[in-house]
Short mmCIF file of C-alpha atoms in Angstrom, two decimals:
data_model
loop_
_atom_site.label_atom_id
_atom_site.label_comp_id
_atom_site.label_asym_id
_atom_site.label_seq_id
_atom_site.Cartn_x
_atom_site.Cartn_y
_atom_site.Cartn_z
CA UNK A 180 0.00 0.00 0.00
CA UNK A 181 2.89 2.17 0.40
CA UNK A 182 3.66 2.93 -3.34
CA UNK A 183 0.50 4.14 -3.66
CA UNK A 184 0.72 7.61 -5.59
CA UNK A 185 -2.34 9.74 -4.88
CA UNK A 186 -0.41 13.27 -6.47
CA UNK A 187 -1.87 11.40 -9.82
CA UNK A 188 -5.71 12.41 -8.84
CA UNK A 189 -4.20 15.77 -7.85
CA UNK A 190 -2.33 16.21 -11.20
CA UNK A 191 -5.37 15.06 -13.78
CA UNK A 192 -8.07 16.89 -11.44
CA UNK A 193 -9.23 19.40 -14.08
CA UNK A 194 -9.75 16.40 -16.40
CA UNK A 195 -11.37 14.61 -14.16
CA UNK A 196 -14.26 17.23 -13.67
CA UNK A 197 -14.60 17.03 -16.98
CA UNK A 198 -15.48 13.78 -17.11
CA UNK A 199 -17.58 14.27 -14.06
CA UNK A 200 -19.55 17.38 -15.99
CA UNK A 201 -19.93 15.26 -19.12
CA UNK A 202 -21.52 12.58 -17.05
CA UNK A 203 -24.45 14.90 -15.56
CA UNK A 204 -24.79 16.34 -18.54
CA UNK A 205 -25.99 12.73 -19.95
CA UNK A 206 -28.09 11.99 -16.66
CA UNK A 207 -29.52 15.79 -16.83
CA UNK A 208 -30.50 14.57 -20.64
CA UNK A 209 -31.36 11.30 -19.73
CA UNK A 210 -33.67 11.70 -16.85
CA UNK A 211 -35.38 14.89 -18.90
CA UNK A 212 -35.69 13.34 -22.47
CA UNK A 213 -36.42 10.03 -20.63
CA UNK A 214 -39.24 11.71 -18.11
CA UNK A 215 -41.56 13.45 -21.29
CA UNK A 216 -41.02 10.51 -23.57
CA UNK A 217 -41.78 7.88 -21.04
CA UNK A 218 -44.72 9.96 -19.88
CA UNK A 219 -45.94 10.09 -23.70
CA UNK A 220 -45.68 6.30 -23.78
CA UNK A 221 -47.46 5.66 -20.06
CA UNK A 222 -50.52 7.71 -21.65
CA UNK A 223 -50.27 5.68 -24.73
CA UNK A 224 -49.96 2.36 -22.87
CA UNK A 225 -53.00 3.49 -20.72
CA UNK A 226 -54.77 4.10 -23.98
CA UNK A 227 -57.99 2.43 -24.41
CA UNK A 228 -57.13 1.72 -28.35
CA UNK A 229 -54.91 -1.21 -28.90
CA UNK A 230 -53.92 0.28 -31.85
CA UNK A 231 -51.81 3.08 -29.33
CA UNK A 232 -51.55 1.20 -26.53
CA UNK A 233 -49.59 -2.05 -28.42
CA UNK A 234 -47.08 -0.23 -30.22
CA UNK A 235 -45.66 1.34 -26.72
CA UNK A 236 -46.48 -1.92 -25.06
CA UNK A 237 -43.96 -3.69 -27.22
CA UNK A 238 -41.30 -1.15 -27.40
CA UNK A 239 -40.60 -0.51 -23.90
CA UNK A 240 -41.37 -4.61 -23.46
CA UNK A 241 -38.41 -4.97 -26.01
CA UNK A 242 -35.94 -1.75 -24.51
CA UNK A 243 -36.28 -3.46 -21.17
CA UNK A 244 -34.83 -7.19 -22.38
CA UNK A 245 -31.76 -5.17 -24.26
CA UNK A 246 -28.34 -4.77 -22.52
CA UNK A 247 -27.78 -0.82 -22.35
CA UNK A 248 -24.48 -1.59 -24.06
CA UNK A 249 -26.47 -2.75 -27.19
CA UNK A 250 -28.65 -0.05 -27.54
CA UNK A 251 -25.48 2.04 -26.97
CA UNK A 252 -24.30 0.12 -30.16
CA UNK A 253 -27.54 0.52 -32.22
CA UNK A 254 -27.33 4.33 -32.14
CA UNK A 255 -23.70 4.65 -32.25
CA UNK A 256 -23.94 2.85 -35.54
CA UNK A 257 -27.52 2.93 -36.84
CA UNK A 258 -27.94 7.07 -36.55
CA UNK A 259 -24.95 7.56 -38.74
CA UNK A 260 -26.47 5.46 -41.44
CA UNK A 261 -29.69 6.45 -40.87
CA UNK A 262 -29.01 10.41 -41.97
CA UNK A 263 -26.12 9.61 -43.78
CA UNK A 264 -23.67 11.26 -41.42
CA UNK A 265 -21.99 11.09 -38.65
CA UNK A 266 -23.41 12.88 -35.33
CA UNK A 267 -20.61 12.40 -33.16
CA UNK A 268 -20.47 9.58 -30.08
CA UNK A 269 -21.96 12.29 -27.91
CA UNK A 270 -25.08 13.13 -29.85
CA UNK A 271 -25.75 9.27 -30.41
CA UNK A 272 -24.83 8.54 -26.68
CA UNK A 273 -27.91 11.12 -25.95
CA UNK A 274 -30.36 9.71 -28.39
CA UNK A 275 -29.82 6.29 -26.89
CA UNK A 276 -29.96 7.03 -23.00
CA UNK A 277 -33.02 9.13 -23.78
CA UNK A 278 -34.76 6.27 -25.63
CA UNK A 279 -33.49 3.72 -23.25
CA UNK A 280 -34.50 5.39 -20.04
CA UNK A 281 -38.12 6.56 -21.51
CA UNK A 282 -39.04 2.81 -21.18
CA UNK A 283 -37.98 2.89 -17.69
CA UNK A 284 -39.78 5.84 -16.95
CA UNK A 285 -42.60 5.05 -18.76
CA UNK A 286 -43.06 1.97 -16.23
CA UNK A 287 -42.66 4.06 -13.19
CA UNK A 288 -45.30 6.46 -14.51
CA UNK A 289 -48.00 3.98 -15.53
CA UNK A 290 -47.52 2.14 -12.11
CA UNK A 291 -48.09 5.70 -10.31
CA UNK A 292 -50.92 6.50 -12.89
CA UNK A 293 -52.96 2.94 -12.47
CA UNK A 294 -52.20 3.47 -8.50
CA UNK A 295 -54.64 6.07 -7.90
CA UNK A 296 -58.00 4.55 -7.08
CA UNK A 297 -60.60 4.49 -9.66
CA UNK A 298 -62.68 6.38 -7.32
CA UNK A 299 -61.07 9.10 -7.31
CA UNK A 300 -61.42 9.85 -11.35
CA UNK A 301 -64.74 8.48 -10.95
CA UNK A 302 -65.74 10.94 -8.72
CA UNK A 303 -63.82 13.53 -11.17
CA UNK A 304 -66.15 12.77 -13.62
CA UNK A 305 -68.94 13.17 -11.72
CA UNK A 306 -68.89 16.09 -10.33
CA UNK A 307 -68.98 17.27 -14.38
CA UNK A 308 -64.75 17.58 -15.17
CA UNK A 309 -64.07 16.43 -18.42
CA UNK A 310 -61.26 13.67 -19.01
CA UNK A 311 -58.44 15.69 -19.10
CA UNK A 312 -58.92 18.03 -16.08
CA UNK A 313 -59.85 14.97 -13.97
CA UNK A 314 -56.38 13.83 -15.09
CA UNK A 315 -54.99 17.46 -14.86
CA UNK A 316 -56.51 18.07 -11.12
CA UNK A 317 -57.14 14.74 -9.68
CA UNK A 318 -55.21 11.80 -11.06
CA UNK A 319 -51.68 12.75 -11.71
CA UNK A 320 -51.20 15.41 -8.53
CA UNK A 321 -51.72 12.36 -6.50
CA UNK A 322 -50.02 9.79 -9.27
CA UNK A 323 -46.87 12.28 -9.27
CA UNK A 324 -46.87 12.13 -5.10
CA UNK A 325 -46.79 8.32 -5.00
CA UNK A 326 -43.98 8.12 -7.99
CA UNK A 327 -41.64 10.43 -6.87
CA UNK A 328 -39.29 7.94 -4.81
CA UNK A 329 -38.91 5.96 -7.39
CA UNK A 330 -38.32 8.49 -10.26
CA UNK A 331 -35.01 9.64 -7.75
CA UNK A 332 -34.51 5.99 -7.79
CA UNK A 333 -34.49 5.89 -11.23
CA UNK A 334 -31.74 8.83 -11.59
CA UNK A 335 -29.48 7.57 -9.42
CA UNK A 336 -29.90 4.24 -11.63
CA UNK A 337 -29.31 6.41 -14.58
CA UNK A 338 -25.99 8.35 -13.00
CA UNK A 339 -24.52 4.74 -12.56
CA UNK A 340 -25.76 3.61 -16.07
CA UNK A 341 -23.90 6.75 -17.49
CA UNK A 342 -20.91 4.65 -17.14
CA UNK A 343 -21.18 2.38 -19.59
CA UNK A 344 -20.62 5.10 -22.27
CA UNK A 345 -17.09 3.93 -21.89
CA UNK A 346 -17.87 1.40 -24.63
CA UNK A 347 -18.39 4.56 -26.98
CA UNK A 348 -15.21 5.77 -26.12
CA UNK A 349 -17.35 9.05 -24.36
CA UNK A 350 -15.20 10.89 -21.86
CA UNK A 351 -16.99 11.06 -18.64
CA UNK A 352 -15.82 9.89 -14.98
CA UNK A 353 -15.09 6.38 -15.61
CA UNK A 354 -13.75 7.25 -18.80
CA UNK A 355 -11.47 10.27 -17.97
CA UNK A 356 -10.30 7.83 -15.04
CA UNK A 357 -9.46 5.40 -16.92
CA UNK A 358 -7.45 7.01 -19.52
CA UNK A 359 -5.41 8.43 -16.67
CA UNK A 360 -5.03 5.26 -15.44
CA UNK A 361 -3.40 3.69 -18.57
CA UNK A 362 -1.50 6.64 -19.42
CA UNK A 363 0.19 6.87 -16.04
CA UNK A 364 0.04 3.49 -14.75
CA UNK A 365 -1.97 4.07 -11.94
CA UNK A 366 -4.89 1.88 -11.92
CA UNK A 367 -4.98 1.13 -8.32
CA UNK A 368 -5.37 4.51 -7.05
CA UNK A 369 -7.98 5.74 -10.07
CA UNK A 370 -10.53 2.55 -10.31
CA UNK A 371 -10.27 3.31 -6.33
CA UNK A 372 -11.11 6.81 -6.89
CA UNK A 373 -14.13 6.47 -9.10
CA UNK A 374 -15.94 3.62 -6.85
CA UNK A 375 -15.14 6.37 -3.60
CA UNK A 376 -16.65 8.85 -5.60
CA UNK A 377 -19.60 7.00 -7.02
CA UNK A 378 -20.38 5.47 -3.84
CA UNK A 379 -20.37 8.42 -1.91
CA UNK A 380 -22.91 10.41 -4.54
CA UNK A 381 -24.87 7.17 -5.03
CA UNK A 382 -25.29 6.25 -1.21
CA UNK A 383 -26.02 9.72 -0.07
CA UNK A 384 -28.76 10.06 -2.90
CA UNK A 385 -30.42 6.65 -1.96
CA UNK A 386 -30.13 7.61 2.04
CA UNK A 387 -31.78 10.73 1.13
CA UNK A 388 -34.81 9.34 -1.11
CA UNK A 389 -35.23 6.57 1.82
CA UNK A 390 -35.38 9.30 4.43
CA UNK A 391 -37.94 11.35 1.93
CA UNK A 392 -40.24 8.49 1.69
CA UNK A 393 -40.14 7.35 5.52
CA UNK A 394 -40.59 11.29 6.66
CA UNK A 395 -44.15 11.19 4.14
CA UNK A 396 -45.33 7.67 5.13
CA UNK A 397 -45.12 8.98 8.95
CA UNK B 177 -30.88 5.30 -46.04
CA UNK B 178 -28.82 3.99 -48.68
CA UNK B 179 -27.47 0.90 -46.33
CA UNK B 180 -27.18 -2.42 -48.75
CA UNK B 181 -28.80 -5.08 -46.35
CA UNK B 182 -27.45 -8.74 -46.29
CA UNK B 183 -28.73 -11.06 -44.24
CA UNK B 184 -27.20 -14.05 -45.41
CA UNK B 185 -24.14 -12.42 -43.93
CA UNK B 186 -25.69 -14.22 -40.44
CA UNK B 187 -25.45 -18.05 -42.10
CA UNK B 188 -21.85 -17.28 -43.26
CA UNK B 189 -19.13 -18.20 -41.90
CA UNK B 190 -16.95 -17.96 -39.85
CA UNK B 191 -19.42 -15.36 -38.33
CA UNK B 192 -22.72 -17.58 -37.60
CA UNK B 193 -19.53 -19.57 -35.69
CA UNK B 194 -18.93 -16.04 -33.63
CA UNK B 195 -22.17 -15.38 -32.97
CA UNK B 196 -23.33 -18.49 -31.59
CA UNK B 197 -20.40 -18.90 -29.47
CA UNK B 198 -21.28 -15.47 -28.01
CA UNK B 199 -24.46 -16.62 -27.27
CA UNK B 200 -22.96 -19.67 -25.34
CA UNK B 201 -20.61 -17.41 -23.37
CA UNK B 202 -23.84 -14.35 -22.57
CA UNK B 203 -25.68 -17.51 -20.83
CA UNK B 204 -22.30 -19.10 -19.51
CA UNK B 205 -21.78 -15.61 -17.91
CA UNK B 206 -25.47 -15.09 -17.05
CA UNK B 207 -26.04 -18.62 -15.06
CA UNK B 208 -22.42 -18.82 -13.24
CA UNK B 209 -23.50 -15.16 -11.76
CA UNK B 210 -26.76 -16.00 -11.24
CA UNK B 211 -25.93 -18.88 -8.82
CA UNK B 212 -23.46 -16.73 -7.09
CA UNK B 213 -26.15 -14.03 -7.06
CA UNK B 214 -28.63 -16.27 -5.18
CA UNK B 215 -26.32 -17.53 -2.49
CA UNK B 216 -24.74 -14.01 -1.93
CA UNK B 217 -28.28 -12.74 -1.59
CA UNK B 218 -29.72 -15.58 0.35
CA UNK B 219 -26.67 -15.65 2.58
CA UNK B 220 -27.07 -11.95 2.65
CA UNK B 221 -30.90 -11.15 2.88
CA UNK B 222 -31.54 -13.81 5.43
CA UNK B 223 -28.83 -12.02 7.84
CA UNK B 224 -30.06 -9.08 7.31
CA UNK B 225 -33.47 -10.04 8.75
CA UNK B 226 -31.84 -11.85 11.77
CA UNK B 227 -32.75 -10.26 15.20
CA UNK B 228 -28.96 -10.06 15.74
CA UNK B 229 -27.66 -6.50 15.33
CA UNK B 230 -24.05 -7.00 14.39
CA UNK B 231 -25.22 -9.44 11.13
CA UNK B 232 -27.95 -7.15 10.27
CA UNK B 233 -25.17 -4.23 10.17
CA UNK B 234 -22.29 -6.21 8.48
CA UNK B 235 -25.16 -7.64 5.51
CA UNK B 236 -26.62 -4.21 4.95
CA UNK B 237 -23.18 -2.80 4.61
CA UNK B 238 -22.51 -5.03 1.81
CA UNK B 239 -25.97 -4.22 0.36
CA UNK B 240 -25.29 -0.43 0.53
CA UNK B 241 -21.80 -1.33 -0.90
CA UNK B 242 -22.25 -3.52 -4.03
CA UNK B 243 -25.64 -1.86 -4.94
CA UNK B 244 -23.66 2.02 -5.22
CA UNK B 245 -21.19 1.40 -6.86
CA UNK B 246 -21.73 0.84 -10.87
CA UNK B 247 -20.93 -2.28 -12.05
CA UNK B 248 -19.02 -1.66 -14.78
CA UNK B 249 -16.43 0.71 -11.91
CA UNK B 250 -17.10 -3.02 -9.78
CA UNK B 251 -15.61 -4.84 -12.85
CA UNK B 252 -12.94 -2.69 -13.34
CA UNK B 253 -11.73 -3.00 -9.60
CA UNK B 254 -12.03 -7.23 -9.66
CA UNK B 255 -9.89 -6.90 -12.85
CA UNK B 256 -7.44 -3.83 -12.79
CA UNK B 257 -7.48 -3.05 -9.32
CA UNK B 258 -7.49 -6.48 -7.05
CA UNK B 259 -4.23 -7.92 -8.50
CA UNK B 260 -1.99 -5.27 -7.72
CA UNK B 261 -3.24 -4.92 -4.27
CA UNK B 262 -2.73 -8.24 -2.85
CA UNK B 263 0.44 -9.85 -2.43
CA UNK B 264 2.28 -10.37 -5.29
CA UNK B 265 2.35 -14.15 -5.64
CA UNK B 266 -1.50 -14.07 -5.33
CA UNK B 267 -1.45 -11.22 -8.00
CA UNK B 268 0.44 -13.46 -10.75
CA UNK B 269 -1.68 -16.44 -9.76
CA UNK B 270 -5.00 -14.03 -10.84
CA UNK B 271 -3.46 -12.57 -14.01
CA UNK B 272 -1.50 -16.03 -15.01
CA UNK B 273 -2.32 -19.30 -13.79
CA UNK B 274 -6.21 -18.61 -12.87
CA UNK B 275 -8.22 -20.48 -15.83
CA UNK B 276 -10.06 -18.39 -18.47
CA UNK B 277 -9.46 -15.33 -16.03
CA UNK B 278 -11.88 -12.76 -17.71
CA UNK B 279 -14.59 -14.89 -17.50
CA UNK B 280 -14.55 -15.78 -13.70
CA UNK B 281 -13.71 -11.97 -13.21
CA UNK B 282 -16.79 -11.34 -15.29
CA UNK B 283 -18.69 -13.75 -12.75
CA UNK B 284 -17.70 -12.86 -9.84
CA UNK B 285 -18.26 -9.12 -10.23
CA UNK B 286 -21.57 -9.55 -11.97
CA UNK B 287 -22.75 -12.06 -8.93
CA UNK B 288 -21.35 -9.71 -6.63
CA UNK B 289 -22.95 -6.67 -7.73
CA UNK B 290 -26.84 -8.80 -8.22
CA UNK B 291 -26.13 -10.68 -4.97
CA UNK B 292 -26.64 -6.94 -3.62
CA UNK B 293 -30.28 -6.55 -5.26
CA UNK B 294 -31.05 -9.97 -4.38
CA UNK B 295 -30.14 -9.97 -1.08
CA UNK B 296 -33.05 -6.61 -0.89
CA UNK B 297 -35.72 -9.09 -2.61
CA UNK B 298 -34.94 -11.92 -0.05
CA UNK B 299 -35.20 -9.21 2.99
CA UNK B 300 -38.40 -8.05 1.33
CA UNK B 301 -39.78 -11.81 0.67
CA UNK B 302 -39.29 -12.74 4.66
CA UNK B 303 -40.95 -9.46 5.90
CA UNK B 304 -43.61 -10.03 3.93
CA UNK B 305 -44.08 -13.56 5.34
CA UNK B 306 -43.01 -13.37 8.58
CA UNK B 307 -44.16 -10.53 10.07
CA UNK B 308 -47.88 -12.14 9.85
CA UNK B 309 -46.84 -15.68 9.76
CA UNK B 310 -44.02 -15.60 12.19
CA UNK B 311 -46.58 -14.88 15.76
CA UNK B 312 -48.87 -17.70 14.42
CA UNK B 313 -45.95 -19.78 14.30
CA UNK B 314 -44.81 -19.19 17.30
CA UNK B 315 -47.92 -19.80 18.53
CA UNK B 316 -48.41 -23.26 17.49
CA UNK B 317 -44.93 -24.01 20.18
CA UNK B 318 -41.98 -24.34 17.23
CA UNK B 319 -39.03 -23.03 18.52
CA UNK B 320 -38.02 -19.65 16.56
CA UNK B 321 -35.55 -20.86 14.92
CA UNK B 322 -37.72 -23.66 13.34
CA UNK B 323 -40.55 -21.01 12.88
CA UNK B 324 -38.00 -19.30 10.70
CA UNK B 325 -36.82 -22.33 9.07
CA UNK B 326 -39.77 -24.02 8.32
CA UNK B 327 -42.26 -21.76 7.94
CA UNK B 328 -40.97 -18.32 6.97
CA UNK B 329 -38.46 -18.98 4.80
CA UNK B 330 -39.75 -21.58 2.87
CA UNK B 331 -43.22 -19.53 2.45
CA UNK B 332 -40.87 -16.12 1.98
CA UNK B 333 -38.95 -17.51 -1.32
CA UNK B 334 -41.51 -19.06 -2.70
CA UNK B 335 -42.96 -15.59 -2.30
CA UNK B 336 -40.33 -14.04 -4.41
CA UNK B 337 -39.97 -15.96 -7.58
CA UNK B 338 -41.20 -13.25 -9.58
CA UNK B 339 -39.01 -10.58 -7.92
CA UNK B 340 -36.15 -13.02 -8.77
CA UNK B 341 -37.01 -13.41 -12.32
CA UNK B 342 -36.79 -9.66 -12.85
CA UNK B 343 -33.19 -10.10 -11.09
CA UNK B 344 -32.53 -12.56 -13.42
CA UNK B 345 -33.05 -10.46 -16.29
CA UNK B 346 -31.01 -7.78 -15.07
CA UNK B 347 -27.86 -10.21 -15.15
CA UNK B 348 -28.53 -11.72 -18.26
CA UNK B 349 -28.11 -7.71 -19.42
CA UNK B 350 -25.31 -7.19 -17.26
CA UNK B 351 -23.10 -10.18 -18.93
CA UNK B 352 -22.73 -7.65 -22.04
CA UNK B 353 -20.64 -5.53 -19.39
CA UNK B 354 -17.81 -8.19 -19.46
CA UNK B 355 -16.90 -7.02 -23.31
CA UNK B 356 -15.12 -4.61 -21.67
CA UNK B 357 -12.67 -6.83 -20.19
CA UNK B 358 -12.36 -9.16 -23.35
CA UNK B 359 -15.18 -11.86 -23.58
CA UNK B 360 -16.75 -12.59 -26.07
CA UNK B 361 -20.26 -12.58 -25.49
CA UNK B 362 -23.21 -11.63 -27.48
CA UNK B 363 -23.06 -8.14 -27.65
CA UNK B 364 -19.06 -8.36 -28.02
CA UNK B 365 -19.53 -10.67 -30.88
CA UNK B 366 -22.20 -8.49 -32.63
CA UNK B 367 -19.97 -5.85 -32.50
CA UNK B 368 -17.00 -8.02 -33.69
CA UNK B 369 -19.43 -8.43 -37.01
CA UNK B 370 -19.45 -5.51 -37.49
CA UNK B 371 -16.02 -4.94 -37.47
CA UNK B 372 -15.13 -7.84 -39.95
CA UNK B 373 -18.41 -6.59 -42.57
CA UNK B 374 -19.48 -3.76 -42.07
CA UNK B 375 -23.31 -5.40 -41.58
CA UNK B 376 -23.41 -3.99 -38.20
CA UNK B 377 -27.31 -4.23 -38.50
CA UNK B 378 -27.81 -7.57 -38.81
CA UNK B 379 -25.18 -8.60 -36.43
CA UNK B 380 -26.96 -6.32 -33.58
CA UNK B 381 -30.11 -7.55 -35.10
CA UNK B 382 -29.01 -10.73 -34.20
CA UNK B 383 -28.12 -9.89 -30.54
CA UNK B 384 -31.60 -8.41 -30.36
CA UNK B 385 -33.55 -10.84 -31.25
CA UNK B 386 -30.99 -13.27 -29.21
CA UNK B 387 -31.53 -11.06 -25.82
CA UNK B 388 -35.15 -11.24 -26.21
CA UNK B 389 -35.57 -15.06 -26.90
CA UNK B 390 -33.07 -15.88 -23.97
CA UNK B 391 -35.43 -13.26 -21.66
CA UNK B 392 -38.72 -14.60 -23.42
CA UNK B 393 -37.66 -18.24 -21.93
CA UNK B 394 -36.35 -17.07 -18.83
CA UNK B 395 -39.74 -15.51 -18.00
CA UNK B 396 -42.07 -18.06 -19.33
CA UNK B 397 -39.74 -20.79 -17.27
CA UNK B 398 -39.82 -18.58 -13.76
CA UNK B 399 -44.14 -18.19 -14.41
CA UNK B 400 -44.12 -22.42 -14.80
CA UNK B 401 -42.49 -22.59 -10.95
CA UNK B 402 -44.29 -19.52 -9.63
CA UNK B 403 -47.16 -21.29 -10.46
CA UNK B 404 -46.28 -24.89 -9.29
CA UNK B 405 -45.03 -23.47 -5.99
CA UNK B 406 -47.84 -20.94 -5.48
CA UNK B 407 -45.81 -17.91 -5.56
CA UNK B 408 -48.30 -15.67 -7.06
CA UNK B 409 -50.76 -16.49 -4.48
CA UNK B 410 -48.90 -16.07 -1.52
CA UNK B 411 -47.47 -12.81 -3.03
CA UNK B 412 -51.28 -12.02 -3.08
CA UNK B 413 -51.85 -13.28 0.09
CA UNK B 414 -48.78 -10.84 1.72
CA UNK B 415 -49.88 -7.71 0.37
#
């Protein structure tokens, strides 16, 4: 343990924050692209037509069996083709976390959505709201309440999925670590760096939504 | 979208050879975690239900542990970090002499990291159970550690099949993380294709439609024993 050289973190810190800015950026992008499209496909799923509610029934059926990796890998190669250019790792990277995590969302959302008791839109209706203001005003205040836990579950999920954009070559934490690592030898005392650093933001974020939902239940 | 399709690209070989042994090594990977998985978390959950403080501390360290950091980072510190930091001989014997040492690096971070979420679904499964079932058995004069045994934990597992299956699925899709450390798996393979033929389409294509029949078969096989053993029912019955 005695050779170990911390003055590496010191020396590639700036880099480092890079990486670490690069990887909120993609959760930022992630959770907000992933949020309104997933909420777009829990309203289709909840859809009375099969003809709407199939279609987002088997996409985020088929998202959910795929490896993140591989979806990485569609984009990073199917984009390009697709508009006969290339976009960049960074642009395709965004595209797929967005589309990845809507189907994630899009779960969470439906669960919080179907939660409410039928009652309560029921009684929406009577009192002479139409559809979408008993939504508006009755359904979702409460469906957002009851979701909330596990959408902050879901981003701290996302902020350790943001990893795997290593694969794409992307620069962020894990990335930035590990080219320092290579370049200067120093595996050890980076790989022991990022899980520190990931464990402390992960931990404290999961304490915290745990203490949020215990201080509502009580 | 001027891409030239080719399909028959999948039959050739040697690449229907690649892709099929990827497929061999995602469910070689998948399993060998998965049985690590389930005797982490069982070892795990069932300590951390115990009435004794000191195991319920020491399992939900581990839980808090291996479920914050990512696993890819968990990978990288079984594979880059772990042989330079014990003693040397021990070291070599990792990097050199182990057998087929990317693949049991591969399994023992992937178990290590879904013997954390399992261990939360076992917890879950015994609360469930025993808090009702645990007075009644008491009651009838079994000792508590036969009440556990015999009634709670049997009843609490059976209880979490489903839960499990979900697990499951989540390291079936975490085996495409040990590409990064040199197997070739599915996804490694599909990519590999690609490289070799520039049909990158139908080689992911391929892993596609390969992650969704293994996870099509996975969940119809889990629903067969849920509903042999009952699960769904006593789930019903514990909510």
């Amino acid at each position: 343990m005695n050779d170990f050289d911390w003055g590496v973190i010191a020396r590639s810190w700036s880099f480092l924050a890079e990486g670490m800015a690069l990887s909120a950026l993609l959760v930022l992008v992630a959770t907000v692209g992933g949020l309104v499209l997933g909420f777009g496909l829990a309203l289709m799923r909840l859809s009375s037509h099969r003809f709407i509610a199939a279609p987002a029934a088997a996409y985020v059926t088929v998202i959910r069996s795929l490896p993140l990796v591989l979806v990485l890998f569609w984009f990073y190669f199917l984009i390009p083709l697709a508009i006969g250019r290339p976009i960049g790792s960074l642009m395709s990277a965004l595209i797929a976390f967005v589309l990845f995590e809507a189907a994630f969302y899009c779960e969470i959302i439906r669960a919080g959505i179907a939660n409410v008791r039928k009652g309560q839109a029921e009684a929406g209706l009577a009192t002479g709201l139409r559809r979408s203001q008993v939504m508006r005003h009755i359904v979702m205040p409460q469906a957002l309440r009851a979701m909330m836990p596990l959408v902050l579950n879901q981003i701290v999920i996302v902020f350790q999925d943001t990893s795997l954009v290593y694969v794409v070559a992307l620069h962020d934490f894990l990335t930035t670590a590990s080219i320092v690592a290579s370049r200067d030898g120093r595996p050890t005392e980076m790989y022991t760096l990022v899980a520190v650093v990931y464990l402390i933001i992960c931990l404290s974020a999961t304490k915290a939504v745990e203490f949020y939902r215990k201080g509502r239940t009580t | 979208m001027n891409y030239r399709w080719n399909w028959s690209i999948l039959l050739q070989e040697p690449y229907w050879e690649w892709l099929w042994s990827g497929v061999q090594w995602t469910l070689a990977i998948s399993l060998a975690s998965w049985v690590l998985a389930l005797t982490i978390g069982l070892g795990v959950g069932i300590a951390r239900s115990l009435p004794a403080r000191g195991a319920r501390l020491v399992a939900g360290i581990y839980i808090d542990v291996f479920r914050n950091i990512p696993p890819l980072v968990q990978l990288f510190l079984w594979f880059f970090v772990l042989p330079e930091i014990v003693p040397e001989s021990i070291g070599l014997w990792l990097k050199r002499d182990l057998p087929n040492p990317e693949f049991v690096t591969a399994v023992v971070a992937i178990g290590l990291f879904a013997g954390s979420r399992v261990a939360e679904q076992v917890r879950a499964g015994i609360e469930a159970v025993g808090n009702p079932l645990l007075p009644a058995a008491l009651a009838t004069g079994l000792r508590p550690v036969q009440a556990f045994r015999l009634v709670v934990l049997p009843l609490g597992l059976r209880a979490i099949v489903g839960p499990l299956t979900s697990e499951f699925l989540i390291t079936i899709k975490l085996s495409s993380l040990s590409l990064t450390i040199g197997v070739l798996e599915l996804t490694a393979q599909s990519r590999h294709v690609e490289n070799y033929t520039f049909q990158g389409l139908e080689a992911f294509t391929f892993a596609t439609v390969g992650y969704l029949v293994i996870g099509l078969c996975v969940t119809a096989l889990m629903r067969f024993i849920d509903d042999r053993i009952g699960g769904s029912a006593l789930r019903k019955a514990a909510t």
